[in-house]
Structure formats: structure tokens, C-alpha cells
Short mmCIF file of C-alpha atoms and ligand atoms in Angstrom, two decimals:
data_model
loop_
_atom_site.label_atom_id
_atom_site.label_comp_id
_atom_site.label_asym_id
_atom_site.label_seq_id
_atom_site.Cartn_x
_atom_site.Cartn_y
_atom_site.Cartn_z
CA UNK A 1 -24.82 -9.77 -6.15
CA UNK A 2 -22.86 -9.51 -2.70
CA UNK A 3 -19.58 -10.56 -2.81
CA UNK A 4 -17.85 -12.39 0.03
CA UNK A 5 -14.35 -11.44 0.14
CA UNK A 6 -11.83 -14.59 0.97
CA UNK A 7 -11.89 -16.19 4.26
CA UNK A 8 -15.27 -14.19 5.73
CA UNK A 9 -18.64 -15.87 5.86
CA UNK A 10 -22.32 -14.28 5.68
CA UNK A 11 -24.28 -13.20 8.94
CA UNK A 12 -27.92 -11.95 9.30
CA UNK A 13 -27.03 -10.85 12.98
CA UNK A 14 -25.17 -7.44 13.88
CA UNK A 15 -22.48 -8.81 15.94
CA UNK A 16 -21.14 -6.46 18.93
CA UNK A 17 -17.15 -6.07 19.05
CA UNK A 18 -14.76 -3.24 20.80
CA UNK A 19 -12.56 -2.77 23.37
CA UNK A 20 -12.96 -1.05 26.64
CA UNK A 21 -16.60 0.46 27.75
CA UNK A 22 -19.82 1.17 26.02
CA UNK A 23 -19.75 5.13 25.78
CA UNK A 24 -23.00 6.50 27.69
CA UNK A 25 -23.82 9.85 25.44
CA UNK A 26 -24.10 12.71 27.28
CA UNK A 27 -25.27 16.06 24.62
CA UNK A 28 -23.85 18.37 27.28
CA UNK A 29 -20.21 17.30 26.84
CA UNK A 30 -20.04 15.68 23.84
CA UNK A 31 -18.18 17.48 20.79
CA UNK A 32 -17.42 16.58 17.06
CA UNK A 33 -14.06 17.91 15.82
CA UNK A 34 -12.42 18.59 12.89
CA UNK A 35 -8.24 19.24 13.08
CA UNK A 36 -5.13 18.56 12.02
CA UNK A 37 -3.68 20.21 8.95
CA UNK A 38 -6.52 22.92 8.34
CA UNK A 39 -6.51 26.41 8.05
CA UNK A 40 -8.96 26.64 11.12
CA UNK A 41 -9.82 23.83 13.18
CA UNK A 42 -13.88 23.04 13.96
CA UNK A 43 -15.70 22.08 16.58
CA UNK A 44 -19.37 21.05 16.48
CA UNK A 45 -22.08 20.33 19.26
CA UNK A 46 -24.63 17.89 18.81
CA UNK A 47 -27.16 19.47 17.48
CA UNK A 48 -25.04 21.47 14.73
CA UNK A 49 -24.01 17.95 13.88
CA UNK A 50 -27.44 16.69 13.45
CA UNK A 51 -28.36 19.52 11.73
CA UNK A 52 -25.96 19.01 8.45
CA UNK A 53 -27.54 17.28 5.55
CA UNK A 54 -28.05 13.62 5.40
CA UNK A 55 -27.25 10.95 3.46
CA UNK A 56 -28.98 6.77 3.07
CA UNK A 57 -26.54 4.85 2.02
CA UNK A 58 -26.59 0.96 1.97
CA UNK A 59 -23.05 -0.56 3.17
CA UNK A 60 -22.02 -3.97 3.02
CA UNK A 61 -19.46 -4.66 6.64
CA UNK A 62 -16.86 -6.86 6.93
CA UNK A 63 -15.36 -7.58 10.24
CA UNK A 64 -11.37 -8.97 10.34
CA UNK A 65 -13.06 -11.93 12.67
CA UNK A 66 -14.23 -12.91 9.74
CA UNK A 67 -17.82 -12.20 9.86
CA UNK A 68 -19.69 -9.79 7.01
CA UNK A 69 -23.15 -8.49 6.75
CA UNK A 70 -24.55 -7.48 3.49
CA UNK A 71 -27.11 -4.90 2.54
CA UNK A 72 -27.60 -2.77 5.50
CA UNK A 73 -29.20 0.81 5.04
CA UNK A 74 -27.61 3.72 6.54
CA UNK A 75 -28.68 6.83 7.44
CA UNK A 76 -26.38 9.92 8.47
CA UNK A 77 -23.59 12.12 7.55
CA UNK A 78 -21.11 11.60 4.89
CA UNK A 79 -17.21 12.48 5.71
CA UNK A 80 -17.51 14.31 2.36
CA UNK A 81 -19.81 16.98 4.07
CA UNK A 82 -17.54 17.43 6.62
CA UNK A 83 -14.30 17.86 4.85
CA UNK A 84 -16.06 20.60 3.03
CA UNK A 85 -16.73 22.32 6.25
CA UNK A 86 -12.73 23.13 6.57
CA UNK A 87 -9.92 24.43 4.00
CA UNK A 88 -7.22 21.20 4.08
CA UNK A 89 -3.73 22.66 4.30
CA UNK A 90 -1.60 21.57 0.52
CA UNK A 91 -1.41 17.71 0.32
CA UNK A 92 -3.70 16.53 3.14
CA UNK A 93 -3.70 12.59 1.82
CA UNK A 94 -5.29 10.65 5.20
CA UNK A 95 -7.24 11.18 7.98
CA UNK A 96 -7.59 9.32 11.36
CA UNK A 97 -11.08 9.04 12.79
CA UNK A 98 -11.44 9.20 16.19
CA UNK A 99 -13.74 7.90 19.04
CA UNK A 100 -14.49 6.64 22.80
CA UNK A 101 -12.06 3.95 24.87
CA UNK A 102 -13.02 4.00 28.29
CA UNK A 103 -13.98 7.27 28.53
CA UNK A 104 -11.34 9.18 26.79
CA UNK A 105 -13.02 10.94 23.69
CA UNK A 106 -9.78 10.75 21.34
CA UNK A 107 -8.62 7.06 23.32
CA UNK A 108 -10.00 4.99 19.69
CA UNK A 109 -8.95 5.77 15.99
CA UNK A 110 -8.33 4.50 12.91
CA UNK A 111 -6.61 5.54 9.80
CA UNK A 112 -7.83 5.85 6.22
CA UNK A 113 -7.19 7.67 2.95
CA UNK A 114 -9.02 10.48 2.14
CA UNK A 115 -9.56 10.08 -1.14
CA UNK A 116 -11.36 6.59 -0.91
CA UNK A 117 -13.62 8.28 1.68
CA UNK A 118 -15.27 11.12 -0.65
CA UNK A 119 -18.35 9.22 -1.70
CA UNK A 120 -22.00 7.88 0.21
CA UNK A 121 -20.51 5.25 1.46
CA UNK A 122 -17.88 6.66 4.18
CA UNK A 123 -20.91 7.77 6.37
CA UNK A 124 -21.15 8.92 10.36
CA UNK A 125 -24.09 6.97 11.25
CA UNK A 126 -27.16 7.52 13.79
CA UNK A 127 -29.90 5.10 12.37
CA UNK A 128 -29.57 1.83 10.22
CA UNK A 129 -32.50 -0.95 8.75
CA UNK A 130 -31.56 -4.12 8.44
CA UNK A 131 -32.64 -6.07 4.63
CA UNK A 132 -35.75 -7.55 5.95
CA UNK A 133 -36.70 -4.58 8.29
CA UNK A 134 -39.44 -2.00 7.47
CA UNK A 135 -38.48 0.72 10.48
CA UNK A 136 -35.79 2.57 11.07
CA UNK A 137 -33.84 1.74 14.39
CA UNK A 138 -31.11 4.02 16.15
CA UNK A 139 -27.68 2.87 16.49
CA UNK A 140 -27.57 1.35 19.87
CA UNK A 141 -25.11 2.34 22.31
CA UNK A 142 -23.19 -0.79 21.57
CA UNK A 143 -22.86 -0.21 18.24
CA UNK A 144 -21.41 3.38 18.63
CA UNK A 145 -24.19 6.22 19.68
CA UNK A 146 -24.70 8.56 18.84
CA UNK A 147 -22.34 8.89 16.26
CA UNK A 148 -20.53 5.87 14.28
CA UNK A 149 -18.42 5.82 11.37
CA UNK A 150 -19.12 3.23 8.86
CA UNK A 151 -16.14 2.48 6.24
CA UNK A 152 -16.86 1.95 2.61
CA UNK A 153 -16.90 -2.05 1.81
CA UNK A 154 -13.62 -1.79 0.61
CA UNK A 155 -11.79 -1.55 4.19
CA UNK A 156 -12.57 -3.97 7.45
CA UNK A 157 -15.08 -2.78 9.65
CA UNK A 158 -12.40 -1.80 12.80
CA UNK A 159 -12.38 1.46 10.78
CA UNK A 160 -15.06 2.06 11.44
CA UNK A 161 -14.73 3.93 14.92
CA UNK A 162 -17.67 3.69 17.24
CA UNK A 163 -18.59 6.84 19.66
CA UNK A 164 -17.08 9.15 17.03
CA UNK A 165 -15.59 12.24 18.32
CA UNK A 166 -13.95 13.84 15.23
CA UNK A 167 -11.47 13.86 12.63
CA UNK A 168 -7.65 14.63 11.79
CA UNK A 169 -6.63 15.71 8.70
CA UNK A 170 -2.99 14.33 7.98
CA UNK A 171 -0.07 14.57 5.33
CA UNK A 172 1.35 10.98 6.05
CA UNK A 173 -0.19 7.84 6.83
CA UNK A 174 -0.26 7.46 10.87
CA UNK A 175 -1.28 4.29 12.57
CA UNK A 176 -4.37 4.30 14.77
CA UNK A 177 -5.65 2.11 17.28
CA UNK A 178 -5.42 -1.39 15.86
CA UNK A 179 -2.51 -0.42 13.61
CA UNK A 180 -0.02 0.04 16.22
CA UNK A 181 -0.75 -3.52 17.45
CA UNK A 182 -0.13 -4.62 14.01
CA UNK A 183 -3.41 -4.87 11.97
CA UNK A 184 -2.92 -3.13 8.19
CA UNK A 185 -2.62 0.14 7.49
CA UNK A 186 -4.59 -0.52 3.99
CA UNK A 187 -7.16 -3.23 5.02
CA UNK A 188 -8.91 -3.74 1.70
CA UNK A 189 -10.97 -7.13 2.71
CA UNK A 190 -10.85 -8.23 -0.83
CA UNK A 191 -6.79 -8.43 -1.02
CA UNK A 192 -7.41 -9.86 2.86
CA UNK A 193 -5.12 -7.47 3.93
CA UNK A 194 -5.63 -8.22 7.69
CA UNK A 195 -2.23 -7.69 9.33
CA UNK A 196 1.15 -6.60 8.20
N1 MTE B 229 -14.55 3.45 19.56
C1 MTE B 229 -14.35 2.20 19.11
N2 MTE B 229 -14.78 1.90 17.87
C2 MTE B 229 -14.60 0.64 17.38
C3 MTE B 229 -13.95 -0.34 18.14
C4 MTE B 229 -13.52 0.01 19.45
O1 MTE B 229 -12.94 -0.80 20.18
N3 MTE B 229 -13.76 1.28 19.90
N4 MTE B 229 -13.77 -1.60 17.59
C5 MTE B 229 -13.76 -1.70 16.13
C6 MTE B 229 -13.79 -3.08 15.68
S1 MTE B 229 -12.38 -3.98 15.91
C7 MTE B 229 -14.86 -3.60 14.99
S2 MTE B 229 -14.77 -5.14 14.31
C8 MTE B 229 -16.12 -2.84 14.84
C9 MTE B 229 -17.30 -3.68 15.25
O2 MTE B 229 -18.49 -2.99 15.06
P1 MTE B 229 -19.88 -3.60 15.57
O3 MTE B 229 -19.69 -4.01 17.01
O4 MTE B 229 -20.86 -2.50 15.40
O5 MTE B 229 -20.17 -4.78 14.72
O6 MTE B 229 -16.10 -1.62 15.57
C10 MTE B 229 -14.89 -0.90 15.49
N5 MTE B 229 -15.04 0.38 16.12
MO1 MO B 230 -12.71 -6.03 14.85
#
């Protein structure tokens, strides 16, 4: 049922990739916000984060190193619930989610159409469960706590930003992180639309 898109191959194992350090989460500091083109922009503690209503959601990954991991369970809170939180400004098409490098809360990001991102599957993620695995287990620090975006299957995983700190709302199309070093602004793993 899974489908391997070209030139990736199947992994049980979560592997661990990012740049700079592992972000140590600290609830007194830490803030999830939304800006850009809305009316009024939003910012959001921990707690009023955790506090939204959640969403399970199983997401197949697929990592631009070529690895993908099918059928993991998600649990957290969908983008969709958070753009309804703010009033977009007229023809708000993309957004660019942010998140930790090396200590700088808005240092990672990543770009992505909104309207691809409006279903379960675009999710800000606290706990997953691997296929074979009867518990829940919190995202580990690695892997982006205590908030990490997950992509829908249609995009590579490095848009999926670890550490998340918030979200802009954008008219154009704006590079993020691995963009500007020349990675795609589209991504779709199926068309293998790694760099441009
Ligand atoms: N904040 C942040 N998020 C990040 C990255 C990063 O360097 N910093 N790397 C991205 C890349 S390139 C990939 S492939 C995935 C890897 O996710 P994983 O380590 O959970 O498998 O995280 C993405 N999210
Ligand atoms: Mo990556």
C-alpha cells in the first residue's frame, strides 16, 4: 500500500538529521507565534499550545538522503487549527515554518504552500508510535521537542522544522533554510524534486 517514491528506500529506524544543536526546551521562554500578513499577530505559551485540540494522524516521511519511513502515528496539532486562530490578510498563498539553529528561535525554516497544508496530515507534533509499537512515546529532543512539524507525504521531510517556534503567513513564495542553499522550493518526493 506504501509507495516508495523514486530513488528512496524503506527504513524501520527513525534516523536523526539537522544542523546546529539539539534545542534543550525550556517552558519559561519558549513561545509559539503566528505573523506575517495577519490582521493581528499571535503569540502562544506552552501550555495555551497544548491546550488546542488534537489531532492522530499517520504520516508516511521521506528524507532527501534518501531514506523514508512508512506508517508512523502522530499525535498533535494540525496547522489548520492554527491558521484559524488569525484573520490572513487578502491572498496569503505560503507560509514559512520556523524553528531552533543553535539557539536562535527563528535561526531554521522552511517554506510551504498553504493550501496543501489544510488537512491531518500537516501536523505540529509532541508524541508519535511507531507500526509495531503499542505505547505512545514523546518526541525526543532530537527529533524536535517539544514541538515538531511534520509535512504531509507529499513534500521531503526538511520541511518539516524541528523545535518549532511559529509561523509566517506570506503573499509570495520565500526561500527558507535549505532553499537558499539550493534545495526546491516545491519538494514533492514523488516528482523527486530535490534541488533546483
Ligand atoms: N530546526 C530544524 N529542523 C529541522 C532540521 C534542522 O536542521 N533544524 N533539519 C531538517 C532535515 S534536513 C531533515 S531531513 C529532518 C530530519 O528529521 P528527523 O531527524 O526527525 O528524522 O528534520 C528537518 N528539520
Ligand atoms: Mo534532510
Amino acid at each position: 500500500m506504501a509507495k516508495l517514491p523514486p530513488g528512496q528506500f524503506e527504513t524501520e529506524k527513525w534516523p536523526v538529521l539537522h544542523q546546529g544543536n539539539v534545542y534543550e526546551f525550556n517552558e519559561e521562554t519558549w513561545r509559539f507565534k503566528l505573523f506575517g500578513e495577519v490582521e493581528e499577530e499571535k503569540t502562544y505559551t506552552y501550555s495555551e499550545v497544548m491546550d488546542l485540540p488534537k489531532t492522530i494522524s499517520t504520516i508516511d516521511m521521506h528524507c532527501v538522503t534518501t531514506w523514508s519511513k512508512f506508517g508512523m502515528a502522530f499525535e498533535g496539532i494540525t496547522l489548520r487549527e492554527l491558521v484559524n486562530k488569525v484573520k490572513l490578510r487578502p491572498d496569503v498563498h505560503y507560509v514559512k515554518i520556523f524553528g531552533y539553529y543553535n539557539g536562535d528561535p527563528f535561526g531554521y525554516s522552511a517554506n510551504l504552500p498553504l493550501k496543501d497544508l489544510m488537512s491531518d496530515d500537516a501536523l505540529f507534533v509532541y508524541r508519535y508510535k511507531d507500526v509495531n509499537q503499542e505505547q505512545w512515546s514523546e518526541i525526543t529532543p532530537k527529533h524536535g521537542y517539544p514541538l515538531r512539524f511534520i509535512p504531509p507525504p507529499s513534500f521531503y521531510l526538511w520541511k518539516g522544522s524541528k523545535w518549532a517556534t511559529g509561523i509566517q503567513f506570506m503573499k509570495e513564495d520565500e526561500e527558507g533554510f535549505w532553499e537558499e542553499l539550493g534545495y526546491s522550493m516545491t519538494a514533492n518526493p514523488f516528482k523527486e524534486e530535490r534541488y533546483r
